[in-house]
XYZ file of C-alpha atoms in Angstrom:
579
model
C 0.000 0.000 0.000
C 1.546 3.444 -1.001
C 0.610 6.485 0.373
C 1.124 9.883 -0.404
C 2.181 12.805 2.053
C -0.518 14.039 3.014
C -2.072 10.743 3.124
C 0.600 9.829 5.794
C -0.054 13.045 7.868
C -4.167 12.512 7.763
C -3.699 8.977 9.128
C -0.957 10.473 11.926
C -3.668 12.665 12.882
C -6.256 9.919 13.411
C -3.720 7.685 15.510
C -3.505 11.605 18.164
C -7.035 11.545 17.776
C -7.921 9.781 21.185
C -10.956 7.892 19.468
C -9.980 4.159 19.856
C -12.178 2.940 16.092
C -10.094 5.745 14.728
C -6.596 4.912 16.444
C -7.178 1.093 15.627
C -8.172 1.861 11.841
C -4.840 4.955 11.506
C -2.476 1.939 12.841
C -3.472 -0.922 10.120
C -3.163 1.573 7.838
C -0.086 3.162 8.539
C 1.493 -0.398 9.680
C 0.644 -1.701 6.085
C 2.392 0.877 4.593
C 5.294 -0.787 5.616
C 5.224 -3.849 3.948
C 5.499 -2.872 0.239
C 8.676 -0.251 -1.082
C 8.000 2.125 -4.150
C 11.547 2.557 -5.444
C 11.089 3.483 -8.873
C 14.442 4.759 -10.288
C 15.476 7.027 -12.972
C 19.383 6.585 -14.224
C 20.287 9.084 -16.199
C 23.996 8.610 -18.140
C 25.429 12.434 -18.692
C 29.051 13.421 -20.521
C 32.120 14.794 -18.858
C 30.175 18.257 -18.515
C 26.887 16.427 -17.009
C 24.872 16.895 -20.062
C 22.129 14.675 -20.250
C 22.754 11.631 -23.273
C 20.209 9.288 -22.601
C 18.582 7.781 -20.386
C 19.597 3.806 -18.929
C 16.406 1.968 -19.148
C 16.422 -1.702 -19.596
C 19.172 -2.694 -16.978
C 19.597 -6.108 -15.678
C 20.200 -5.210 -12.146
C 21.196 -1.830 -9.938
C 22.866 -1.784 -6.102
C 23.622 1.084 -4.780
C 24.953 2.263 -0.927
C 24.902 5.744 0.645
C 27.349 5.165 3.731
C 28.110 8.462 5.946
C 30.674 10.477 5.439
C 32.236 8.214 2.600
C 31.616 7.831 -1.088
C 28.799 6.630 -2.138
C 29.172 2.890 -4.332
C 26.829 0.917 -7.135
C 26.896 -0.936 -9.553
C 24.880 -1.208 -12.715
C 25.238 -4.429 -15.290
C 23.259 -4.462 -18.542
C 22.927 -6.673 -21.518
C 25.670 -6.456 -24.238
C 23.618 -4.947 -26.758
C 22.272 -1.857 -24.518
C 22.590 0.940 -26.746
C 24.603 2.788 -24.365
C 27.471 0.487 -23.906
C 29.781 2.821 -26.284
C 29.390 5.568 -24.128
C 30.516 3.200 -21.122
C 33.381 2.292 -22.545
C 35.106 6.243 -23.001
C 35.578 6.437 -19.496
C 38.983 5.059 -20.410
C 39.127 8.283 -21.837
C 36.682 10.763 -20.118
C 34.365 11.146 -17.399
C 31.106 9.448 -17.937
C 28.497 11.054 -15.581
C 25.431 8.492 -14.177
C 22.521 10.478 -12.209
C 20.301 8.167 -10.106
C 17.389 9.773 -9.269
C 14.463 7.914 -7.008
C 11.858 9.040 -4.344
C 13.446 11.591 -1.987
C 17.324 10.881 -3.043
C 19.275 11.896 -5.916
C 22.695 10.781 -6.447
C 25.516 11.781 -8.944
C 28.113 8.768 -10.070
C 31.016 8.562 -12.574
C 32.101 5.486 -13.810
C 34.948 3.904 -12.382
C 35.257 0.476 -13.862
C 33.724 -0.953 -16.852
C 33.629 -4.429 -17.002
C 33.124 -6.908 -19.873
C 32.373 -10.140 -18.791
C 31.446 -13.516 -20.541
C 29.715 -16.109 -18.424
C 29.972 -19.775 -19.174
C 26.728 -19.871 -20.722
C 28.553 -17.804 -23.361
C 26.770 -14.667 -22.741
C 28.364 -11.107 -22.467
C 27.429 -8.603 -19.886
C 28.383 -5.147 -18.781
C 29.362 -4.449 -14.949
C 29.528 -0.684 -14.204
C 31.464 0.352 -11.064
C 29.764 3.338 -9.774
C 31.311 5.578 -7.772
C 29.431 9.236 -6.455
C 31.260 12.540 -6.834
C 31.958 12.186 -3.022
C 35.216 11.104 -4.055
C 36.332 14.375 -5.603
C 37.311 15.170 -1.608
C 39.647 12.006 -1.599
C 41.772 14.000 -4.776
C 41.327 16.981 -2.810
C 45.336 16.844 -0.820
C 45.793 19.433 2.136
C 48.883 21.442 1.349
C 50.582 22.371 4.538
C 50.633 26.665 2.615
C 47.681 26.181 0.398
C 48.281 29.790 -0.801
C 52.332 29.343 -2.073
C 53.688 27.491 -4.358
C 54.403 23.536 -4.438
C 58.060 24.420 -4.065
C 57.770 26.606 -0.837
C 55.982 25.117 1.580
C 57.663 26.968 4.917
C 55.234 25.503 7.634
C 54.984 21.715 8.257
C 51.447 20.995 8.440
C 48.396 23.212 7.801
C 46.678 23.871 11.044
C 42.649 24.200 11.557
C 40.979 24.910 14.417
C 37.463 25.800 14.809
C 33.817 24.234 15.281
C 34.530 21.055 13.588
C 31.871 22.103 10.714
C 33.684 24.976 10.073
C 37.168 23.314 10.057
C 35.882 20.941 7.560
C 34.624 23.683 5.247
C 37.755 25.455 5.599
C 40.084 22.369 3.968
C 37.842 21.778 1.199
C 37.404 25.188 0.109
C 41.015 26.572 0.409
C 41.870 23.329 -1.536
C 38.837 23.624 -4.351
C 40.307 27.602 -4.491
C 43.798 26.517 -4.765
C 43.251 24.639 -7.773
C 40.224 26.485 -9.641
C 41.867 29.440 -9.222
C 45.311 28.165 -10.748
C 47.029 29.705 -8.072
C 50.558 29.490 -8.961
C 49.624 27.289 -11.600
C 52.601 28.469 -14.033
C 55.342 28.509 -11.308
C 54.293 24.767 -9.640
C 54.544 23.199 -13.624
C 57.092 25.495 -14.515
C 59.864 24.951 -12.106
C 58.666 21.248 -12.220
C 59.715 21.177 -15.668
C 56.645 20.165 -16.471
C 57.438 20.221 -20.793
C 53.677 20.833 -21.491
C 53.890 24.306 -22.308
C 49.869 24.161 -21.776
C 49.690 23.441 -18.487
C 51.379 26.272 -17.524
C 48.151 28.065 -18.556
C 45.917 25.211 -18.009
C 43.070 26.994 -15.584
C 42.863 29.438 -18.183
C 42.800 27.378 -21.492
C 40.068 25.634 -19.495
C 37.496 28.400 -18.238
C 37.810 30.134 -22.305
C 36.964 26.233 -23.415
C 34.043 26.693 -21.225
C 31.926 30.262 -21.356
C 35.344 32.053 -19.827
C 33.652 33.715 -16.779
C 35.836 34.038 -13.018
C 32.812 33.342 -11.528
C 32.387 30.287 -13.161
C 35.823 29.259 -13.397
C 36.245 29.841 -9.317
C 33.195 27.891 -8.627
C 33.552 24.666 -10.930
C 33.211 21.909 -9.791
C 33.354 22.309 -6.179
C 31.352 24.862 -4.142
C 30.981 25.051 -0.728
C 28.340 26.429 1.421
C 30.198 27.904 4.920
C 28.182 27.526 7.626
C 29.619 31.074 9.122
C 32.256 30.774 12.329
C 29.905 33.010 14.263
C 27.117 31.186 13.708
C 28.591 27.425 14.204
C 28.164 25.645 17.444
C 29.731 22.229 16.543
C 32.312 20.850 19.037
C 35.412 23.023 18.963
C 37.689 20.373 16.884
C 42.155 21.264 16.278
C 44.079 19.664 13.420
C 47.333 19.853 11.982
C 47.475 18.208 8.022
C 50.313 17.432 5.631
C 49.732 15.723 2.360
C 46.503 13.923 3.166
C 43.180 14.267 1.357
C 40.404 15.978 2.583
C 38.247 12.987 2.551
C 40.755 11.293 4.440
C 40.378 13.277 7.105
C 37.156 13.262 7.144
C 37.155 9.863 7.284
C 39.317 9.893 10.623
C 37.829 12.428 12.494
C 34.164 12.678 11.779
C 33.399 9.022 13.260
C 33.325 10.337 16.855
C 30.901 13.888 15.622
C 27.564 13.857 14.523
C 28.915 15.528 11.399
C 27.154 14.712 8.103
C 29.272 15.711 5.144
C 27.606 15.387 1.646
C 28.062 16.781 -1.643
C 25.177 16.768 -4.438
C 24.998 17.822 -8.146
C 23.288 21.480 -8.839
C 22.325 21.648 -11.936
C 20.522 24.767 -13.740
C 16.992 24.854 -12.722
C 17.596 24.398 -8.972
C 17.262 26.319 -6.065
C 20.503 28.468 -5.407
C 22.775 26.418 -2.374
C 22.824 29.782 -1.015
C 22.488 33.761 -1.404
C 26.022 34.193 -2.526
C 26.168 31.193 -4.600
C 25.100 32.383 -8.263
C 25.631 28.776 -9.881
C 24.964 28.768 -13.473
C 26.561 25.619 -14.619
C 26.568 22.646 -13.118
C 28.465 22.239 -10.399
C 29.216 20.017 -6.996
C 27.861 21.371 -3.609
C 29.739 20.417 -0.639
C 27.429 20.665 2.560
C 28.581 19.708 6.489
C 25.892 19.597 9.117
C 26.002 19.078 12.610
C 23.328 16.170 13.732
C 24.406 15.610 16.961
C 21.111 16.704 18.106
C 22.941 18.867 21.070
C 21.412 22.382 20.962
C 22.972 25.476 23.631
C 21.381 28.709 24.026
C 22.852 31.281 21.658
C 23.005 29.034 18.555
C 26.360 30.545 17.804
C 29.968 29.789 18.282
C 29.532 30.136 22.110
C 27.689 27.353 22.066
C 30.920 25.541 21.033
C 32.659 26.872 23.813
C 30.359 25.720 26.216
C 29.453 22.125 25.467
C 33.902 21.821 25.707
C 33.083 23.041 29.199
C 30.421 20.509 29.767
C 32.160 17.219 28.380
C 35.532 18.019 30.400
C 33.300 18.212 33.461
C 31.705 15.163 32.585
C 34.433 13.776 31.286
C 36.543 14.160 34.621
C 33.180 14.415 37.274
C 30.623 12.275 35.150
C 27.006 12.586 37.107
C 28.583 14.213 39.923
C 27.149 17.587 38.902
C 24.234 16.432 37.517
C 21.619 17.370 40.262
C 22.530 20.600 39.566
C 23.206 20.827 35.794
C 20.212 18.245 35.033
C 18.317 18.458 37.753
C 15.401 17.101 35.857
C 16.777 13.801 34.417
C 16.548 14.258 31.110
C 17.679 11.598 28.293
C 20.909 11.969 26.601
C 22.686 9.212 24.926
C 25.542 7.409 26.431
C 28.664 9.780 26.115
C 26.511 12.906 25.311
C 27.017 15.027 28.044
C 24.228 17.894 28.238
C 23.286 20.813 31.274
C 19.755 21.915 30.863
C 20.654 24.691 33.215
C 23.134 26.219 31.497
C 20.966 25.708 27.595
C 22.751 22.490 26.542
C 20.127 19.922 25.841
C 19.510 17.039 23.800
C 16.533 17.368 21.158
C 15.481 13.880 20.408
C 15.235 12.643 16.740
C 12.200 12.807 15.118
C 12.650 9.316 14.006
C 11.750 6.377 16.524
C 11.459 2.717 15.882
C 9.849 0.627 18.282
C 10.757 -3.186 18.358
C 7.947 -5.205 17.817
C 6.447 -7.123 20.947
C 4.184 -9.701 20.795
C 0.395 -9.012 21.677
C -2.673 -10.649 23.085
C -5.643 -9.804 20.624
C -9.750 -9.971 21.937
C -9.764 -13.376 20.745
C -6.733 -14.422 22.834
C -4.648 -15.040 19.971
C -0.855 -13.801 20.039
C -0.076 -11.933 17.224
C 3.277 -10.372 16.595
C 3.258 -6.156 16.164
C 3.777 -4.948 12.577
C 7.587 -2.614 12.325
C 9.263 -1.384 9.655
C 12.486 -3.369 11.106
C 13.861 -5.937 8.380
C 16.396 -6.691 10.975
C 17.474 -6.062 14.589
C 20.655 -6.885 16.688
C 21.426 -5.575 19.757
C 24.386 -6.529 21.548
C 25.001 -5.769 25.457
C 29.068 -6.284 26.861
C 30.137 -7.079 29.737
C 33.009 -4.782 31.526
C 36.189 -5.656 31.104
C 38.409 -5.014 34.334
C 38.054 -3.805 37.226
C 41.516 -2.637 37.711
C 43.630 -1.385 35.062
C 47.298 -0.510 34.714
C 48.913 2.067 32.132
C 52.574 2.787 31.427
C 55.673 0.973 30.565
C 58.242 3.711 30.637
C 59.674 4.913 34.274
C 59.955 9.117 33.844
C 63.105 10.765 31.992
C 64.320 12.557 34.635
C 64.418 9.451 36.935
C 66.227 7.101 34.609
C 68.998 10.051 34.001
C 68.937 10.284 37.515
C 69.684 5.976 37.882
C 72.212 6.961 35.221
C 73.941 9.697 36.797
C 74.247 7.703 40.215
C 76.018 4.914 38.342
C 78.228 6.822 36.627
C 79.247 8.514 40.257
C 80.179 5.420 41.573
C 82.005 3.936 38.881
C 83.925 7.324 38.686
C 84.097 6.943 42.961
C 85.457 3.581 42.874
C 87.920 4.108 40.220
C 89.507 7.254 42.500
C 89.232 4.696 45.502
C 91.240 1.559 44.322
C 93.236 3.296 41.731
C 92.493 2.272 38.194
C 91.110 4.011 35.577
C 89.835 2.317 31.628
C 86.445 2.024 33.259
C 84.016 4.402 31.095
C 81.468 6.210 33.346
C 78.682 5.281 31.268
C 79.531 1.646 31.526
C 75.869 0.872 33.464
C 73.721 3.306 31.516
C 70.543 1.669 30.994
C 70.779 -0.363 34.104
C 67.273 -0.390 36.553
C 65.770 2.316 33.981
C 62.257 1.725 33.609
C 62.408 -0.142 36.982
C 60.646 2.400 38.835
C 57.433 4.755 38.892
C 57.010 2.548 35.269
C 53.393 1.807 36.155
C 50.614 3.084 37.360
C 47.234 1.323 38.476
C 43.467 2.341 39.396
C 40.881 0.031 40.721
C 37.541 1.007 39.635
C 36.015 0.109 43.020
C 32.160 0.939 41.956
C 32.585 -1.649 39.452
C 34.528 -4.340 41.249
C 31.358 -4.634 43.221
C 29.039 -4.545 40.582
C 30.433 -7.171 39.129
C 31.376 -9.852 42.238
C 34.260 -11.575 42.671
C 33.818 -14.215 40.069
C 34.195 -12.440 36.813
C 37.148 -13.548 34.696
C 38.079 -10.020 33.630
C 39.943 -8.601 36.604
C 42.897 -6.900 35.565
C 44.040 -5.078 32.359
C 47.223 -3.448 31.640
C 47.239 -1.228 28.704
C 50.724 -0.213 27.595
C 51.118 3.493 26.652
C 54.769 3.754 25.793
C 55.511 6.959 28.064
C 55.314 7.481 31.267
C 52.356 7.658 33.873
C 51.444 10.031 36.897
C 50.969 13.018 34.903
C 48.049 14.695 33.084
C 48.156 12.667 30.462
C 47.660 9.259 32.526
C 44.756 10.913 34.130
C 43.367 11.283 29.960
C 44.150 7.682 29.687
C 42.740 6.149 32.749
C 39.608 7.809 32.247
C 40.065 6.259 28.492
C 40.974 2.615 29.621
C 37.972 2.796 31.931
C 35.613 4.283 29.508
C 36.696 1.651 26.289
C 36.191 -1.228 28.986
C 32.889 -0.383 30.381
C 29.925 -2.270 30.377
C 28.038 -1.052 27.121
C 25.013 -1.455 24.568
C 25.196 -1.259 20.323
C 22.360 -1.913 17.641
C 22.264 -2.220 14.054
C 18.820 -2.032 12.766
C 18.073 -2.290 9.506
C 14.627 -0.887 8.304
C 12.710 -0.067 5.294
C 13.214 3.218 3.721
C 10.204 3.889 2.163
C 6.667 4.046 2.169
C 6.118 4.263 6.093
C 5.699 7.662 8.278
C 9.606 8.026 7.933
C 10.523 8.371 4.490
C 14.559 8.793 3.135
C 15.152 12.546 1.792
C 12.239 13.854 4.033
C 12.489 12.926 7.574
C 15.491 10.408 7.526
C 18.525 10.891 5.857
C 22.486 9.327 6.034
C 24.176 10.718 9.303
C 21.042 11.175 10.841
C 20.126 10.402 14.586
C 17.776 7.993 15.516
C 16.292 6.284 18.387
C 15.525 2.561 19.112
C 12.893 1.475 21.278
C 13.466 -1.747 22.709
C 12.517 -4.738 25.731
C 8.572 -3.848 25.804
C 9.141 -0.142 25.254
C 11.687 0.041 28.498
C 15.082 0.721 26.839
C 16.099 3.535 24.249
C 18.920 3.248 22.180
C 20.109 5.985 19.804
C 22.889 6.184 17.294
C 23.420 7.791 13.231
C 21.957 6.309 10.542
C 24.873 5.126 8.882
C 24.063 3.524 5.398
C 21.416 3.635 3.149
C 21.526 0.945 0.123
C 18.691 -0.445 -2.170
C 18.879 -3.448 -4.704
C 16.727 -2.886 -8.023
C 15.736 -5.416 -10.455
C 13.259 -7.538 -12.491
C 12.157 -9.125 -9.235
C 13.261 -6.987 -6.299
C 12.534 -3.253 -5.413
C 14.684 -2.957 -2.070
C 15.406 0.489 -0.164
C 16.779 -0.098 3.511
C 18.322 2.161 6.015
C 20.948 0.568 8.899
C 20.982 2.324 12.244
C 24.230 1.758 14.055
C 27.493 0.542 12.982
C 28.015 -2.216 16.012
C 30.683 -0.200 17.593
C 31.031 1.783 20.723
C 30.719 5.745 21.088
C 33.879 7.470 21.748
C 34.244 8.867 24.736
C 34.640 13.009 24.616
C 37.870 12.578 27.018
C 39.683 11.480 24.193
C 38.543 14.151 21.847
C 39.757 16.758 24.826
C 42.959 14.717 25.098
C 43.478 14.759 21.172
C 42.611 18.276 20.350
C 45.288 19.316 23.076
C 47.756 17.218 21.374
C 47.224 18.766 18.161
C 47.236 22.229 19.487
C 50.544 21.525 21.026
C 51.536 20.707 17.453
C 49.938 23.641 15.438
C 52.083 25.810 18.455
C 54.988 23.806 16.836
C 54.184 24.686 13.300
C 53.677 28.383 13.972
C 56.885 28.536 15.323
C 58.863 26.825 12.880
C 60.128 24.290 14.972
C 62.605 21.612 13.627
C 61.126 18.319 13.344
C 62.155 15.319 15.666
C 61.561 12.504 13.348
């Protein structure tokens, strides 16, 4: 059963309505409405300037993923005799543009990898590897001086630090301006002795190809809509770069951040990204969001400041403060630290699925509750110590101190009984790392949680450096944190067709809540794939909440942002390397 929008929001009204006939009837319907998908596609094949040649048609089979903050994958195979295999075949030469187009999504894809293959039935098919114009950010390298040339690079690493959205935005855009500008273009190929006389010009020779506007020419293919540094209240985020791609380290760092990075074809026709955009060919729109769902009072970059303030204290305190900074209660997820009373809070996600439970009917019959879950696993781990140890490395000062003694009474005894030959430094090395090497913690709270008959006791996580300093207190409360007792989901659900629908109210990178054990539990994590399977006999759109893995505790976000600002201070000041 398919209904439209409005259709959806009629029967939504029924189910508030507080008329039980009414209530019963809204939840068949809207229950039904799970158990068919509508994903009628469009693929669309474009050339190397995303001008529509035909479109696909008879295909034998498409598959297609939307992970977060990745690029996107598919893969389309038709017949041998499609009429649009020729075109398929120049990406050996050029870009060959595929636009997938269904219910609420639109996607953009080049081809990758065109396959021929011959079965042993002796018939030819043709296996497309998809790939969505995501990927332009992993040929998108972060020079450390994005603004000098390739041959004078004075400062290590580049260094961004900022509300994580805004950091993000920054990399890309520098880099996009870099190169559609031609900055420097004739002195990088130049003194490379590059012999193509042409690509000392090449930006140029390009935009007078194309309709020879700057505007144009700084804008193609990549623009990128700034969320403003006043006005972002992500989590405060420091990073030094050299020579890695800017999906790279996206990649790395956007795991632990509700950060939803995407970038979509505009195309003429279409609303402007923004007011200073002015598009007029197409072109690729970059786009970061912040879905972590945590909101603070002024909606600006103070907010940034002060949710730091709140994870460190609940980082170092966790619900010590709690009665007075959430006096109420109020839900966060696990690792989400929030203070009502000073405007942090935690806005829940508009989508919620509830685990079906089975039911006793009038008639006494048990019947099991109609979802839009495909699949559900939710796994619940045990802790893992109750006493941990860090360290392996006693402190400098004491070894050269264990040193220096030695070296005294070698030097003593030689004076003593007369000889000399012996070299001071003859025990160097001796008892070092012998003392103050280790450092241990018993988490008392859950020794007794657990009893005295649980295997996992004691853990000893080596560090490499040495312990009672700051940075041991970082990595207790990390070694405690990673070992805890803790629950993940995936959830896989239909994406279409039911009162959440992909593109509207769900989307990748997305929050979303799971309602589990009779309505008792909540679990919420990001939406982190979308995929969908269409062919002759299958019309498949699913959405997976939850990767399986743990949240990262914001100690270690605190603990690695002051590591890389240590490093940035190194940059700025030209220090020499120590590798």
């Amino acid at each position: 059963m398919k209904l439209t929008d409005a259709e959806v929001e009629r029967w939504k009204r029924d189910l508030d309505s507080g008329d039980k006939w009414r209530e019963a009837e809204a939840a068949e319907v809207l229950s039904q409405s799970f158990a068919t998908d509508d994903t009628g596609i469009t693929l669309t094949v474009c050339d190397y300037l995303w001008r529509d040649i035909d479109r696909v048609g008879d295909f034998i089979e498409f598959t297609w993923t939307m992970p977060r903050n990745l690029a996107p994958q598919a893969t389309l195979t038709v017949k041998a005799d499609h009429h649009l295999v020729p075109v398929f075949r120049t990406c050996e030469q050029t870009m060959v543009g595929v636009l997938f187009e269904t219910d609420g999504i639109s996607e953009a894809y080049y081809v990758k990898r065109h396959r021929e293959k011959l079965d042993s039935n002796g018939v030819w098919t043709h296996v497309l590897e998809l790939v969505g114009i995501w990927d332009i950010l992993n040929y998108l390298v972060i020079w450390p001086s994005w603004y000098l040339p390739i041959q004078a690079q004075p400062f290590s690493h580049a260094i961004y630090a900022a509300p994580i959205c805004t950091a993000i935005e920054a990399m890309a855009a520098e880099q996009a301006l870099r190169i559609q500008s031609g900055m420097w273009e004739f002195v990088n190929n130049a003194l490379s002795l590059n012999p193509d006389v042409r690509a000392w010009f090449g930006t140029v020779l390009q935009g007078l190809k194309r309709d020879g506007k700057p505007s144009t020419i700084l804008k193609t293919p990549l623009y990128v809509v700034r969320t403003g540094l006043l006005r972002d209240s992500s989590q405060i985020y420091v990073k030094t770069v050299r020579m890695q791609t800017v999906g790279q380290i996206i990649t790395e760092i956007t795991p632990a951040y509700g950060v939803d990075v995407r970038i979509y074809l505009w195309r003429p026709g279409m609303p402007q990204p923004d007011k200073w955009a002015n598009l007029e060919v197409p072109t690729y729109v970059m786009t970061v969001k912040d879905r972590g769902q945590i909101e603070g009072p002024t909606k600006s970059i103070l907010d940034s400041a002060i949710r730091t303030v709140v994870d460190v204290q609940g980082s170092l305190l966790g619900n010590t403060l709690s009665p007075l900074l959430n006096p109420d209660g109020k839900y966060s997820p696990e690792g989400l630290y929030i203070a009502p009373r000073l405007g942090i809070n935690f806005v829940m996600p508009y989508a919620m699925i509830v685990t079906p439970d089975n039911v006793i009917t009038e008639d006494g019959d048990v019947v099991r509750e109609r979802s839009p879950l495909l699949s559900c696993e939710i796994a619940h781990n045990t802790p893992l110590g109750w006493q941990h140890i860090i360290g392996g490395k006693s402190p400098k000062w004491l070894n050269d101190f264990i040193n220096a003694f030695f070296a005294y009474v070698i030097d003593v005894a030689q004076i003593v009984l007369g000889f000399t030959g012996v070299p001071s430094n003859l025990l160097d090395g001796f008892l070092n790392d012998s003392f103050l090497a280790f450092q241990l913690i018993e988490h008392y709270v859950r020794r007794n949680s657990v009893g005295p008959y649980h295997p996992a006791i004691e853990v000893f996580t080596s560090t490499n450096s040495a312990p009672y300093n700051v940075e041991a207190l970082f990595q207790f409360i990390q070694v405690l944190w990673n070992s805890r007792g803790y629950t993940t989901a995936i959830a896989t659900i239909r994406g279409q067709n039911g009162p959440y629908k992909l593109g509207r109210d769900i989307f990748p990178g997305a929050l979303m809540t799971l309602v589990y054990a009779s309505r008792t539990k909540l679990y919420t994590d990001y939406i982190e794939l979308v995929s969908g399977k269409v062919n002759r006999n299958t019309r498949e759109l699913t959405v997976q909440m939850g990767d399986g893995k743990p949240l990262e505790h914001p100690i270690a976000q605190l603990r690695r942002n002051i590591s890389e600002a240590m490093a940035a201070v190194n940059v700025v000041s030209l220090a020499p390397s120590s590798g």
